[in-house]
mmCIF file of C-alpha atoms in Angstrom:
data_model
loop_
_atom_site.group_PDB
_atom_site.id
_atom_site.type_symbol
_atom_site.label_atom_id
_atom_site.label_comp_id
_atom_site.label_asym_id
_atom_site.label_seq_id
_atom_site.Cartn_x
_atom_site.Cartn_y
_atom_site.Cartn_z
ATOM 1 C CA MET A 1 0.000 0.000 0.000
ATOM 2 C CA ALA A 2 1.483 3.392 -0.999
ATOM 3 C CA ASN A 3 2.227 5.869 1.719
ATOM 4 C CA SER A 4 0.065 8.977 1.625
ATOM 5 C CA PRO A 5 1.959 12.286 1.280
ATOM 6 C CA ASP A 6 2.200 14.625 4.238
ATOM 7 C CA SER A 7 -0.900 16.743 4.088
ATOM 8 C CA SER A 8 0.861 19.634 5.894
ATOM 9 C CA LYS A 9 3.270 19.994 2.981
ATOM 10 C CA SER A 10 0.991 19.198 0.060
ATOM 11 C CA THR A 11 -2.012 21.362 0.917
ATOM 12 C CA PRO A 12 -1.986 25.106 1.567
ATOM 13 C CA SER A 13 -2.952 26.393 4.959
ATOM 14 C CA ALA A 14 -6.663 26.897 5.379
ATOM 15 C CA ASP A 15 -6.059 30.227 7.091
ATOM 16 C CA ALA A 16 -3.918 31.658 4.270
ATOM 17 C CA PRO A 17 -5.899 34.084 2.047
ATOM 18 C CA LYS A 18 -6.257 33.006 -1.562
ATOM 19 C CA ARG A 19 -4.897 35.319 -4.236
ATOM 20 C CA GLY A 20 -5.991 35.412 -7.856
ATOM 21 C CA LEU A 21 -3.612 34.770 -10.723
ATOM 22 C CA PHE A 22 -3.277 38.445 -11.683
ATOM 23 C CA GLN A 23 -3.838 39.902 -8.228
ATOM 24 C CA ARG A 24 -0.975 41.890 -6.726
ATOM 25 C CA LYS A 25 0.711 40.760 -3.564
ATOM 26 C CA PRO A 26 -0.598 42.795 -0.630
ATOM 27 C CA LYS A 27 1.869 45.394 0.581
ATOM 28 C CA GLU A 28 3.170 45.299 4.109
ATOM 29 C CA ALA A 29 1.914 48.031 6.348
ATOM 30 C CA LYS A 30 4.470 50.806 6.678
ATOM 31 C CA ALA A 31 5.272 52.348 10.018
ATOM 32 C CA LYS A 32 3.563 55.701 10.280
ATOM 33 C CA LYS A 33 5.803 58.686 10.740
ATOM 34 C CA PRO A 34 4.937 61.087 13.532
ATOM 35 C CA SER A 35 3.043 64.156 12.388
ATOM 36 C CA GLN A 36 4.761 67.499 12.092
ATOM 37 C CA LEU A 37 2.870 68.865 15.106
ATOM 38 C CA LYS A 38 3.996 65.894 17.191
ATOM 39 C CA GLN A 39 7.600 66.437 16.113
ATOM 40 C CA ILE A 40 7.393 70.110 17.067
ATOM 41 C CA ALA A 41 5.933 69.140 20.452
ATOM 42 C CA GLU A 42 8.792 66.724 21.091
ATOM 43 C CA VAL A 43 11.348 69.348 20.080
ATOM 44 C CA PHE A 44 9.662 71.865 22.375
ATOM 45 C CA LYS A 45 9.809 69.478 25.344
ATOM 46 C CA MET A 46 13.485 68.701 24.721
ATOM 47 C CA THR A 47 14.352 72.372 24.362
ATOM 48 C CA ARG A 48 12.421 73.431 27.454
ATOM 49 C CA ARG A 49 14.295 70.857 29.560
ATOM 50 C CA ASN A 50 17.627 72.400 28.570
ATOM 51 C CA ASP A 51 16.465 75.996 28.109
ATOM 52 C CA PRO A 52 13.520 77.002 30.366
ATOM 53 C CA GLN A 53 13.644 80.560 29.019
ATOM 54 C CA VAL A 54 12.522 79.431 25.573
ATOM 55 C CA VAL A 55 8.816 79.599 26.538
ATOM 56 C CA TRP A 56 8.961 83.293 27.405
ATOM 57 C CA ILE A 57 11.142 84.156 24.422
ATOM 58 C CA MET A 58 8.721 82.441 22.036
ATOM 59 C CA LEU A 59 5.743 84.165 23.669
ATOM 60 C CA LEU A 60 7.449 87.542 23.471
ATOM 61 C CA ALA A 61 8.261 87.050 19.782
ATOM 62 C CA PHE A 62 4.663 86.022 19.039
ATOM 63 C CA LEU A 63 3.138 88.997 20.891
ATOM 64 C CA ALA A 64 5.590 91.462 19.358
ATOM 65 C CA VAL A 65 4.762 90.405 15.798
ATOM 66 C CA VAL A 66 1.014 90.398 16.455
ATOM 67 C CA ALA A 67 1.218 93.828 18.102
ATOM 68 C CA VAL A 68 3.078 95.328 15.152
ATOM 69 C CA ALA A 69 0.607 93.818 12.674
ATOM 70 C CA PHE A 70 -2.351 95.076 14.744
ATOM 71 C CA LEU A 71 -0.856 98.568 14.953
ATOM 72 C CA ILE A 72 -0.317 98.731 11.197
ATOM 73 C CA GLY A 73 -3.846 97.488 10.579
ATOM 74 C CA TYR A 74 -5.255 100.022 13.070
ATOM 75 C CA LEU A 75 -3.452 102.879 11.344
ATOM 76 C CA LEU A 76 -4.858 101.697 8.023
ATOM 77 C CA GLU A 77 -8.320 101.434 9.640
ATOM 78 C CA ASN A 78 -8.393 97.684 9.103
ATOM 79 C CA TRP A 79 -7.193 96.098 12.346
ATOM 80 C CA VAL A 80 -9.043 92.814 11.659
ATOM 81 C CA THR A 81 -6.901 92.147 8.591
ATOM 82 C CA GLY A 82 -3.870 93.121 10.618
ATOM 83 C CA LEU A 83 -4.672 90.425 13.174
ATOM 84 C CA ILE A 84 -5.403 87.836 10.478
ATOM 85 C CA ILE A 85 -1.975 88.467 8.993
ATOM 86 C CA GLY A 86 -0.177 88.999 12.310
ATOM 87 C CA ILE A 87 -1.202 85.772 14.085
ATOM 88 C CA PRO A 88 0.319 83.371 11.483
ATOM 89 C CA LEU A 89 3.432 85.555 11.273
ATOM 90 C CA GLY A 90 3.672 85.494 15.071
ATOM 91 C CA LEU A 91 3.463 81.705 15.104
ATOM 92 C CA LEU A 92 6.134 81.548 12.412
ATOM 93 C CA ALA A 93 8.397 83.783 14.493
ATOM 94 C CA ALA A 94 7.856 81.588 17.565
ATOM 95 C CA VAL A 95 8.705 78.415 15.609
ATOM 96 C CA PHE A 96 11.822 80.100 14.220
ATOM 97 C CA ILE A 97 12.947 80.968 17.752
ATOM 98 C CA LEU A 98 12.247 77.378 18.810
ATOM 99 C CA SER A 99 14.347 75.951 15.973
ATOM 100 C CA ARG A 100 17.345 78.122 16.860
ATOM 101 C CA ARG A 101 17.136 77.360 20.584
ATOM 102 C CA ALA A 102 16.520 73.655 19.883
ATOM 103 C CA GLU A 103 19.716 73.430 17.869
ATOM 104 C CA LYS A 104 21.699 74.884 20.767
ATOM 105 C CA ALA A 105 19.993 72.518 23.198
ATOM 106 C CA ALA A 106 20.796 69.516 20.991
ATOM 107 C CA PHE A 107 24.485 70.415 20.926
ATOM 108 C CA ALA A 108 24.455 71.077 24.666
ATOM 109 C CA GLN A 109 23.307 67.486 25.236
ATOM 110 C CA ILE A 110 26.272 65.957 23.373
ATOM 111 C CA GLU A 111 28.928 68.450 24.483
ATOM 112 C CA ASN A 112 31.929 66.866 26.222
ATOM 113 C CA GLN A 113 30.903 63.398 25.013
ATOM 114 C CA PRO A 114 33.409 61.328 22.991
ATOM 115 C CA GLY A 115 32.611 61.615 19.285
ATOM 116 C CA ALA A 116 30.701 64.899 19.637
ATOM 117 C CA SER A 117 32.909 66.666 17.069
ATOM 118 C CA GLY A 118 32.216 63.990 14.484
ATOM 119 C CA ALA A 119 28.504 64.327 15.189
ATOM 120 C CA ALA A 120 28.730 68.102 14.682
ATOM 121 C CA LEU A 121 30.360 67.586 11.285
ATOM 122 C CA GLY A 122 27.324 65.541 10.312
ATOM 123 C CA THR A 123 25.266 68.747 10.270
ATOM 124 C CA LEU A 124 27.331 70.313 7.482
ATOM 125 C CA ARG A 125 25.557 71.377 4.324
ATOM 126 C CA ARG A 126 25.882 69.586 1.017
ATOM 127 C CA GLY A 127 29.271 69.750 -0.640
ATOM 128 C CA TRP A 128 31.211 68.341 2.303
ATOM 129 C CA VAL A 129 32.486 64.785 2.573
ATOM 130 C CA THR A 130 32.712 63.600 6.166
ATOM 131 C CA GLN A 131 33.516 60.355 7.946
ATOM 132 C CA ASP A 132 31.759 58.988 11.003
ATOM 133 C CA GLN A 133 34.969 57.482 12.320
ATOM 134 C CA PRO A 134 37.918 59.567 13.532
ATOM 135 C CA VAL A 135 41.052 59.567 11.366
ATOM 136 C CA ALA A 136 43.265 59.568 14.457
ATOM 137 C CA VAL A 137 42.489 58.585 18.020
ATOM 138 C CA ASN A 138 44.158 57.964 21.348
ATOM 139 C CA PRO A 139 42.449 54.884 22.841
ATOM 140 C CA ARG A 140 43.642 55.691 26.359
ATOM 141 C CA THR A 141 42.441 59.307 26.585
ATOM 142 C CA GLN A 142 39.772 59.072 23.820
ATOM 143 C CA ASP A 143 41.174 62.222 22.219
ATOM 144 C CA ALA A 144 40.314 62.142 18.526
ATOM 145 C CA VAL A 145 40.732 63.929 15.214
ATOM 146 C CA PHE A 146 37.884 64.036 12.689
ATOM 147 C CA MET A 147 38.138 65.071 9.055
ATOM 148 C CA ALA A 148 35.910 66.825 6.539
ATOM 149 C CA ILE A 149 36.689 67.439 2.867
ATOM 150 C CA GLY A 150 35.091 70.332 1.028
ATOM 151 C CA ARG A 151 35.768 73.121 -1.408
ATOM 152 C CA PRO A 152 37.939 75.000 1.149
ATOM 153 C CA GLY A 153 40.197 71.920 1.307
ATOM 154 C CA ILE A 154 40.702 69.443 4.130
ATOM 155 C CA VAL A 155 39.550 70.376 7.638
ATOM 156 C CA LEU A 156 40.872 68.484 10.655
ATOM 157 C CA VAL A 157 38.760 68.935 13.790
ATOM 158 C CA SER A 158 40.417 67.921 17.053
ATOM 159 C CA GLU A 159 38.586 66.789 20.152
ATOM 160 C CA GLY A 160 40.434 66.999 23.450
ATOM 161 C CA PRO A 161 42.794 69.329 25.352
ATOM 162 C CA THR A 162 45.135 71.235 23.042
ATOM 163 C CA HIS A 163 48.394 70.016 24.566
ATOM 164 C CA ARG A 164 47.234 66.403 24.510
ATOM 165 C CA VAL A 165 45.649 66.184 21.076
ATOM 166 C CA LYS A 166 48.280 68.260 19.252
ATOM 167 C CA PRO A 167 50.565 65.275 18.424
ATOM 168 C CA LEU A 168 47.617 63.480 16.793
ATOM 169 C CA VAL A 169 46.744 66.538 14.695
ATOM 170 C CA ASP A 170 50.351 67.163 13.630
ATOM 171 C CA ALA A 171 50.863 63.533 12.610
ATOM 172 C CA GLU A 172 47.666 63.488 10.539
ATOM 173 C CA ARG A 173 48.465 66.835 8.907
ATOM 174 C CA LYS A 174 51.939 65.617 7.883
ATOM 175 C CA ARG A 175 50.491 62.410 6.472
ATOM 176 C CA LEU A 176 47.910 64.276 4.380
ATOM 177 C CA ALA A 177 50.430 66.891 3.229
ATOM 178 C CA ARG A 178 52.681 64.099 1.995
ATOM 179 C CA ILE A 179 50.021 62.494 -0.213
ATOM 180 C CA LEU A 180 48.148 65.734 -1.133
ATOM 181 C CA PRO A 181 50.795 68.477 -1.168
ATOM 182 C CA ASN A 182 48.673 70.959 -3.150
ATOM 183 C CA VAL A 183 45.564 70.813 -0.946
ATOM 184 C CA THR A 184 45.098 73.282 1.909
ATOM 185 C CA ILE A 185 44.717 71.686 5.339
ATOM 186 C CA HIS A 186 42.811 73.630 7.991
ATOM 187 C CA ILE A 187 42.957 72.865 11.710
ATOM 188 C CA LEU A 188 40.052 73.527 14.077
ATOM 189 C CA GLU A 189 39.856 72.719 17.781
ATOM 190 C CA SER A 190 36.408 71.994 19.148
ATOM 191 C CA GLY A 191 35.588 73.157 22.650
ATOM 192 C CA ARG A 192 34.957 76.262 24.698
ATOM 193 C CA GLY A 193 38.535 77.121 25.596
ATOM 194 C CA GLU A 194 40.612 79.972 24.208
ATOM 195 C CA GLY A 195 41.113 79.599 20.463
ATOM 196 C CA GLN A 196 38.604 76.741 20.275
ATOM 197 C CA VAL A 197 35.334 76.580 18.339
ATOM 198 C CA PRO A 198 32.098 75.556 20.134
ATOM 199 C CA LEU A 199 30.280 72.569 18.666
ATOM 200 C CA ASN A 200 27.289 74.615 17.515
ATOM 201 C CA GLN A 201 29.641 76.965 15.625
ATOM 202 C CA LEU A 202 31.721 74.351 13.796
ATOM 203 C CA ALA A 203 29.514 74.113 10.704
ATOM 204 C CA LYS A 204 29.135 77.903 10.538
ATOM 205 C CA THR A 205 32.890 78.465 10.869
ATOM 206 C CA MET A 206 33.663 75.948 8.137
ATOM 207 C CA GLY A 207 31.003 77.478 5.902
ATOM 208 C CA LYS A 208 32.837 80.814 5.998
ATOM 209 C CA MET A 209 36.109 79.347 4.728
ATOM 210 C CA LYS A 210 37.279 80.440 1.293
ATOM 211 C CA ASN A 211 36.668 77.956 -1.503
ATOM 212 C CA GLU A 212 39.811 76.671 -3.222
ATOM 213 C CA LEU A 213 38.677 73.416 -4.860
ATOM 214 C CA THR A 214 36.048 72.554 -7.427
ATOM 215 C CA LYS A 215 33.417 69.857 -6.820
ATOM 216 C CA VAL A 216 35.343 67.499 -9.096
ATOM 217 C CA GLU A 217 38.542 68.116 -7.145
ATOM 218 C CA VAL A 218 36.728 67.482 -3.845
ATOM 219 C CA ASN A 219 35.634 64.059 -5.090
ATOM 220 C CA ALA A 220 39.160 63.321 -6.335
ATOM 221 C CA VAL A 221 40.684 64.236 -2.957
ATOM 222 C CA SER A 222 38.114 62.103 -1.135
ATOM 223 C CA LYS A 223 38.810 59.087 -3.375
ATOM 224 C CA ARG A 224 42.552 59.540 -2.940
ATOM 225 C CA ILE A 225 42.244 59.503 0.854
ATOM 226 C CA ASN A 226 39.803 56.577 0.859
ATOM 227 C CA SER A 227 42.150 54.557 -1.341
ATOM 228 C CA LEU A 228 44.654 54.523 1.518
ATOM 229 C CA GLY A 229 42.222 52.491 3.586
ATOM 230 C CA ASN A 230 42.758 54.509 6.763
ATOM 231 C CA ARG A 231 39.956 53.066 8.880
ATOM 232 C CA LEU A 232 40.551 53.084 12.610
ATOM 233 C CA PRO A 233 38.475 51.102 15.093
ATOM 234 C CA ILE A 234 36.412 53.383 17.320
ATOM 235 C CA PRO A 235 37.419 52.953 20.979
ATOM 236 C CA LYS A 236 34.740 52.122 23.491
ATOM 237 C CA GLY A 237 32.804 55.270 24.346
ATOM 238 C CA ILE A 238 33.255 57.028 20.994
ATOM 239 C CA ASP A 239 30.108 56.519 18.970
ATOM 240 C CA PRO A 240 29.143 59.440 16.695
ATOM 241 C CA TYR A 241 25.732 57.859 16.029
ATOM 242 C CA LYS A 242 24.822 58.006 19.715
ATOM 243 C CA ALA A 243 26.077 61.575 19.982
ATOM 244 C CA ARG A 244 24.548 62.801 16.720
ATOM 245 C CA PRO A 245 22.075 65.694 17.109
ATOM 246 C CA ASP A 246 18.809 65.308 15.205
ATOM 247 C CA ARG A 247 19.075 67.960 12.507
ATOM 248 C CA LYS A 248 15.453 67.649 11.395
ATOM 249 C CA ALA A 249 14.182 67.862 14.937
ATOM 250 C CA ALA A 250 16.391 70.856 15.656
ATOM 251 C CA ARG A 251 14.771 72.668 12.749
ATOM 252 C CA GLY A 252 11.308 71.706 13.898
ATOM 253 C CA ARG A 253 10.465 69.675 10.787
#
């Protein structure tokens, strides 16, 4: 007598929905993104924790804009239109204040953490090539040097006390100057000491540098450096992803 085939393998599950020959496969449900209002609320809560004054500054900005719009409308004998225009403008001014204060609060949260300088470089505008990993690091002290490549040239950003991180910066500058002798190398020290650049000012400072390379040359320099395969393991405690400020949240998007 022939053995009967295993019914669990030969027959489809009774619970599985049947699909026609030309019917499309149902799409998986996508995770819903939080609404813009919810994002703004979360940014507001984060900012208020680090900057309690933000509530009064936002309120003052809103009232000032509405008052000016009302006054102009009153002088033109149409104060209702002045209010209709002033209220949205006041809300816009309050959100603008929130975005600026939120950015400072985000950087304040990661300040003095290992990898904070690399996280700050992640907020640069388009045109810059950055790396999440440091190009030089002291595993014992966790002092590090991060690099960004842009039209001004190569920018090395040090993280740590000046006297302690200087040998790392000098060694990396000499190495880059040897393989790219015609490219300008800039040195920036992150921090709040004398001659140092605060984290929230790094991107702005680099944006003011004079352009010396074309976009094609920036890509060529980046490929030349990457071809050397200089990838260092990140010591324990240095994780730019954990220290990275949320750029979209800081802008209230």
